[in-house]
Short mmCIF file of C-alpha atoms in Angstrom, two decimals:
data_model
loop_
_atom_site.label_atom_id
_atom_site.label_comp_id
_atom_site.label_asym_id
_atom_site.label_seq_id
_atom_site.Cartn_x
_atom_site.Cartn_y
_atom_site.Cartn_z
CA MET A 1 -17.38 3.74 -11.76
CA THR A 2 -20.81 2.25 -12.32
CA ASN A 3 -19.33 -1.01 -13.62
CA CYS A 4 -16.75 -1.59 -10.89
CA THR A 5 -16.50 -1.39 -7.12
CA PRO A 6 -14.23 1.00 -5.18
CA SER A 7 -12.14 -2.00 -4.12
CA GLU A 8 -11.70 -3.09 -7.74
CA MET A 9 -10.63 0.44 -8.60
CA MET A 10 -8.01 0.32 -5.81
CA ILE A 11 -6.67 -3.05 -6.93
CA VAL A 12 -6.40 -2.06 -10.59
CA THR A 13 -4.80 1.29 -9.79
CA ALA A 14 -2.21 -0.31 -7.52
CA ALA A 15 -1.48 -3.02 -10.09
CA ARG A 16 -0.80 -0.46 -12.81
CA ALA A 17 1.69 1.32 -10.54
CA LEU A 18 3.82 -1.85 -10.51
CA GLU A 19 4.66 -1.62 -14.20
CA GLY A 20 8.36 -2.35 -14.67
CA VAL A 21 8.86 -3.42 -11.03
CA ARG A 22 10.79 -6.65 -10.41
CA THR A 23 10.50 -7.29 -6.63
CA VAL A 24 7.55 -6.47 -4.40
CA PHE A 25 6.86 -7.22 -0.73
CA VAL A 26 3.25 -8.35 -0.56
CA GLY A 27 0.59 -8.57 2.11
CA VAL A 28 -2.74 -10.36 1.96
CA GLY A 29 -5.97 -8.70 0.88
CA LEU A 30 -5.94 -5.83 -1.61
CA PRO A 31 -2.12 -5.72 -2.07
CA ASN A 32 -2.06 -9.42 -2.89
CA SER A 33 -4.80 -9.00 -5.47
CA ALA A 34 -3.01 -6.01 -6.99
CA CYS A 35 0.34 -7.82 -7.25
CA ASN A 36 -1.15 -10.91 -8.84
CA LEU A 37 -3.08 -8.76 -11.31
CA ALA A 38 0.13 -6.86 -12.16
CA ARG A 39 1.96 -10.15 -12.79
CA ARG A 40 -0.70 -11.04 -15.36
CA THR A 41 -0.69 -7.60 -17.02
CA VAL A 42 1.98 -4.88 -16.68
CA ALA A 43 4.72 -6.75 -14.77
CA PRO A 44 5.09 -10.36 -15.99
CA ASP A 45 8.52 -10.71 -14.34
CA LEU A 46 7.30 -9.51 -10.94
CA GLU A 47 8.68 -11.52 -8.01
CA LEU A 48 6.24 -11.71 -5.09
CA ILE A 49 7.84 -11.74 -1.62
CA TYR A 50 5.86 -12.71 1.46
CA GLU A 51 6.82 -12.05 5.08
CA SER A 52 6.62 -15.73 6.00
CA GLY A 53 9.79 -16.46 4.00
CA ILE A 54 8.54 -16.94 0.43
CA TYR A 55 10.35 -15.41 -2.53
CA GLY A 56 9.00 -15.60 -6.07
CA ALA A 57 5.59 -16.94 -5.05
CA ARG A 58 3.17 -18.13 -7.73
CA PRO A 59 -0.05 -18.66 -5.75
CA ALA A 60 -2.70 -20.68 -7.58
CA ARG A 61 -5.41 -18.87 -5.62
CA LEU A 62 -5.67 -15.86 -3.32
CA PRO A 63 -3.94 -16.73 -0.03
CA LEU A 64 -5.93 -16.25 3.16
CA SER A 65 -2.81 -15.36 5.17
CA ILE A 66 0.96 -15.13 4.79
CA GLY A 67 1.09 -18.70 6.11
CA ASP A 68 -1.25 -20.12 3.46
CA PRO A 69 0.30 -23.24 1.83
CA THR A 70 -0.66 -21.99 -1.66
CA LEU A 71 2.28 -19.57 -1.46
CA ILE A 72 4.81 -22.41 -1.44
CA SER A 73 3.87 -24.20 -4.65
CA GLY A 74 6.03 -22.97 -7.52
CA ALA A 75 7.94 -20.45 -5.40
CA THR A 76 11.55 -19.65 -6.30
CA SER A 77 12.79 -19.83 -2.71
CA ILE A 78 11.51 -20.76 0.75
CA CYS A 79 13.56 -19.54 3.69
CA SER A 80 13.22 -18.43 7.30
CA MET A 81 11.70 -15.06 8.17
CA ALA A 82 15.08 -14.05 9.60
CA ASP A 83 16.81 -14.75 6.28
CA LEU A 84 14.07 -13.00 4.32
CA PHE A 85 14.33 -9.83 6.38
CA GLY A 86 18.09 -9.92 6.86
CA LEU A 87 19.23 -10.95 3.39
CA TYR A 88 16.49 -9.67 1.09
CA LEU A 89 14.90 -6.69 2.82
CA GLN A 90 17.85 -5.28 4.79
CA GLY A 91 20.06 -6.29 1.89
CA GLY A 92 18.30 -3.72 -0.29
CA LEU A 93 16.74 -6.25 -2.66
CA VAL A 94 13.08 -5.20 -2.23
CA GLU A 95 12.13 -2.53 -4.75
CA VAL A 96 8.52 -1.90 -3.70
CA ALA A 97 6.51 -2.87 -0.61
CA PHE A 98 2.82 -2.47 0.19
CA LEU A 99 1.73 -1.24 3.61
CA GLY A 100 -1.47 -0.10 5.28
CA GLY A 101 -2.54 1.00 8.71
CA ALA A 102 -5.22 2.25 11.05
CA GLN A 103 -3.89 5.81 10.76
CA ILE A 104 -1.69 7.76 8.37
CA ASP A 105 -0.52 11.37 8.61
CA ARG A 106 0.44 13.95 6.00
CA PHE A 107 4.01 12.63 5.77
CA GLY A 108 3.01 8.98 5.32
CA ASN A 109 3.87 7.83 8.83
CA LEU A 110 1.69 4.88 9.88
CA ASN A 111 0.04 3.73 13.09
CA THR A 112 -0.81 0.05 13.59
CA THR A 113 -0.26 -0.02 17.36
CA VAL A 114 -2.90 1.82 19.40
CA ILE A 115 -5.86 4.18 19.08
CA GLY A 116 -6.16 6.59 21.98
CA ASP A 117 -3.88 7.04 24.95
CA TRP A 118 -1.09 4.46 25.26
CA ASP A 119 -1.88 3.68 28.89
CA LYS A 120 -5.67 3.62 28.46
CA PRO A 121 -6.30 2.97 24.77
CA LYS A 122 -9.63 2.85 23.02
CA VAL A 123 -8.29 0.10 20.76
CA ARG A 124 -5.17 -2.04 20.87
CA LEU A 125 -4.03 -2.89 17.35
CA PRO A 126 -1.80 -5.79 16.20
CA GLY A 127 1.38 -3.70 16.31
CA SER A 128 4.21 -3.52 13.82
CA GLY A 129 4.84 -7.08 12.75
CA GLY A 130 7.34 -6.51 9.98
CA ALA A 131 5.90 -3.14 8.94
CA CYS A 132 8.49 -0.92 10.63
CA GLU A 133 11.37 -2.88 9.06
CA ILE A 134 9.66 -2.80 5.68
CA ALA A 135 8.95 0.94 5.88
CA THR A 136 12.58 1.53 6.85
CA ASN A 137 14.33 -0.65 4.27
CA ALA A 138 12.20 -1.13 1.14
CA GLY A 139 13.18 1.05 -1.79
CA ARG A 140 9.67 2.45 -2.33
CA ILE A 141 6.49 2.18 -0.24
CA PHE A 142 3.00 2.01 -1.73
CA VAL A 143 0.31 2.55 0.91
CA ILE A 144 -3.16 1.16 0.21
CA MET A 145 -5.94 2.38 2.56
CA ARG A 146 -9.59 3.36 2.39
CA LEU A 147 -10.10 7.11 2.70
CA LYS A 148 -11.71 7.88 6.06
CA GLN A 149 -11.41 10.88 8.37
CA ARG A 150 -10.53 8.65 11.31
CA ALA A 151 -7.65 7.13 9.31
CA PHE A 152 -6.16 10.21 7.59
CA VAL A 153 -5.32 12.21 10.70
CA ASP A 154 -3.36 15.35 11.49
CA GLN A 155 -1.63 13.65 14.44
CA LEU A 156 -0.99 9.93 14.84
CA HIS A 157 -1.84 8.38 18.20
CA PHE A 158 1.32 6.29 17.82
CA ARG A 159 3.99 6.21 15.13
CA THR A 160 4.60 2.55 14.32
CA SER A 161 6.26 2.80 10.91
CA PRO A 162 8.23 5.73 9.48
CA GLY A 163 7.07 7.58 6.41
CA HIS A 164 8.84 10.85 5.71
CA LEU A 165 8.80 11.50 9.49
CA GLY A 166 8.52 15.32 9.85
CA GLY A 167 9.42 16.04 6.24
CA ARG A 168 11.52 14.83 3.33
CA GLY A 169 14.94 15.48 4.86
CA GLU A 170 14.45 13.62 8.13
CA ARG A 171 14.85 10.13 6.68
CA ARG A 172 18.24 11.07 5.25
CA LEU A 173 19.34 12.67 8.52
CA LEU A 174 18.57 9.43 10.37
CA GLY A 175 20.24 7.32 7.70
CA LEU A 176 17.14 5.29 6.81
CA PRO A 177 18.03 3.30 3.66
CA GLY A 178 14.65 3.24 1.92
CA ASN A 179 13.10 6.20 0.10
CA GLY A 180 9.85 6.05 2.08
CA PRO A 181 6.27 6.28 0.85
CA GLU A 182 5.77 7.21 -2.78
CA MET A 183 2.02 6.92 -3.23
CA VAL A 184 -1.22 6.26 -1.35
CA VAL A 185 -3.96 4.38 -3.18
CA THR A 186 -7.43 4.93 -1.68
CA ASP A 187 -11.00 4.11 -2.70
CA LYS A 188 -11.50 7.67 -4.00
CA CYS A 189 -8.16 8.93 -5.25
CA VAL A 190 -4.40 8.55 -5.49
CA MET A 191 -1.97 10.67 -3.48
CA HIS A 192 1.73 11.17 -4.05
CA PHE A 193 4.34 12.86 -1.86
CA ASP A 194 5.90 16.22 -2.65
CA GLU A 195 9.59 15.79 -3.50
CA GLU A 196 10.65 18.87 -1.55
CA THR A 197 8.51 18.69 1.60
CA GLY A 198 7.57 15.00 1.76
CA GLU A 199 3.94 15.99 2.26
CA MET A 200 1.02 14.02 0.84
CA THR A 201 -0.47 15.62 -2.28
CA LEU A 202 -3.71 14.80 -4.08
CA GLN A 203 -2.60 13.69 -7.55
CA SER A 204 -5.59 12.05 -9.25
CA LEU A 205 -9.28 11.33 -8.69
CA TYR A 206 -11.34 8.28 -9.55
CA PRO A 207 -14.18 8.75 -12.06
CA GLY A 208 -17.16 10.44 -10.44
CA VAL A 209 -15.24 11.61 -7.35
CA ALA A 210 -14.97 15.35 -6.64
CA GLN A 211 -12.02 17.05 -4.97
CA ALA A 212 -14.28 18.05 -2.07
CA ASP A 213 -15.20 14.38 -1.49
CA VAL A 214 -11.54 13.71 -0.76
CA GLU A 215 -10.77 16.83 1.26
CA GLU A 216 -13.63 16.24 3.71
CA GLN A 217 -12.12 12.88 4.69
CA VAL A 218 -8.62 14.22 5.41
CA GLY A 219 -7.74 15.69 8.81
CA TRP A 220 -5.48 18.47 7.52
CA ASP A 221 -5.38 21.03 4.69
CA LEU A 222 -4.54 18.69 1.84
CA ARG A 223 -2.10 19.81 -0.84
CA VAL A 224 -3.50 19.46 -4.37
CA ALA A 225 -1.44 19.02 -7.52
CA ASP A 226 -1.70 21.78 -10.12
CA ASP A 227 -2.37 19.18 -12.81
CA LEU A 228 -5.03 17.14 -11.00
CA VAL A 229 -6.20 14.37 -13.34
CA GLU A 230 -8.71 11.52 -13.46
CA VAL A 231 -7.63 7.89 -13.13
CA PRO A 232 -8.73 5.80 -16.14
CA PRO A 233 -11.33 3.20 -15.13
CA PRO A 234 -10.49 -0.52 -15.27
CA THR A 235 -10.47 -2.13 -18.68
CA ALA A 236 -12.64 -5.10 -19.57
CA ASP A 237 -9.56 -7.34 -19.51
CA GLU A 238 -8.49 -6.14 -16.04
CA LEU A 239 -11.96 -6.73 -14.63
CA HIS A 240 -12.18 -10.16 -16.27
CA LEU A 241 -8.88 -11.26 -14.72
CA LEU A 242 -9.88 -9.93 -11.33
CA ARG A 243 -13.41 -11.30 -11.29
CA GLU A 244 -13.00 -14.60 -13.09
CA GLU A 245 -9.46 -15.74 -12.24
CA LEU A 246 -8.03 -13.93 -9.22
CA ASP A 247 -11.00 -13.34 -6.93
CA PRO A 248 -14.09 -15.12 -8.30
CA GLU A 249 -15.64 -15.33 -4.83
CA GLY A 250 -15.27 -11.59 -4.26
CA LEU A 251 -13.29 -11.95 -1.02
CA TYR A 252 -11.38 -8.70 -1.54
CA ARG A 253 -12.72 -6.99 -4.64
#
């Protein structure tokens, strides 16, 4: 990884995972960069959906927020947030959604509400926004987070958005329509979720990263795939698109 940054590795890895995907719920930052890179590489028909009510966005530059006017130009549809969530998301029309958080546990549940005790917190976070609805209804969830011990915790301080709850079967028992988190893209590795238990499993490592480097940043005994592999580094074309066209100022990469 001498010729790319950890953030660039995250963006490229997430973009590749969108191959063949048609609809994706996007956030700003790394997910936005990944989705726009995917649209220029592995998923030319990708429709970008933003929480502010934009479907089929074609941003000319990286948006600074979900309310950035660049999202409107060239978009397929502009509607209210209520229509976007009620008709598109709850209607089952979002194939993949990107989420992140301050904390994640072994089953992919996310905390974006509070760090510490609820009544006397160390940090108050922004809360759910649309994340709980997205985690509940989107067909597949891709989580993108930097690997830190304080973020990958054995016990969440607050469960804002459902992953696989206490294991794979709990989503079905509650009747949650989406399939929950499928992968976690970090700055060191990629995790997937075991089909039987719903537990996070180390699937692949970035070049130059050792298994121990990952395990020391996770707050539980991490499952490791039997066929642990290395993620291919970014190609020259991927880096050119990212550095010269998508994020020339290096805001996110």
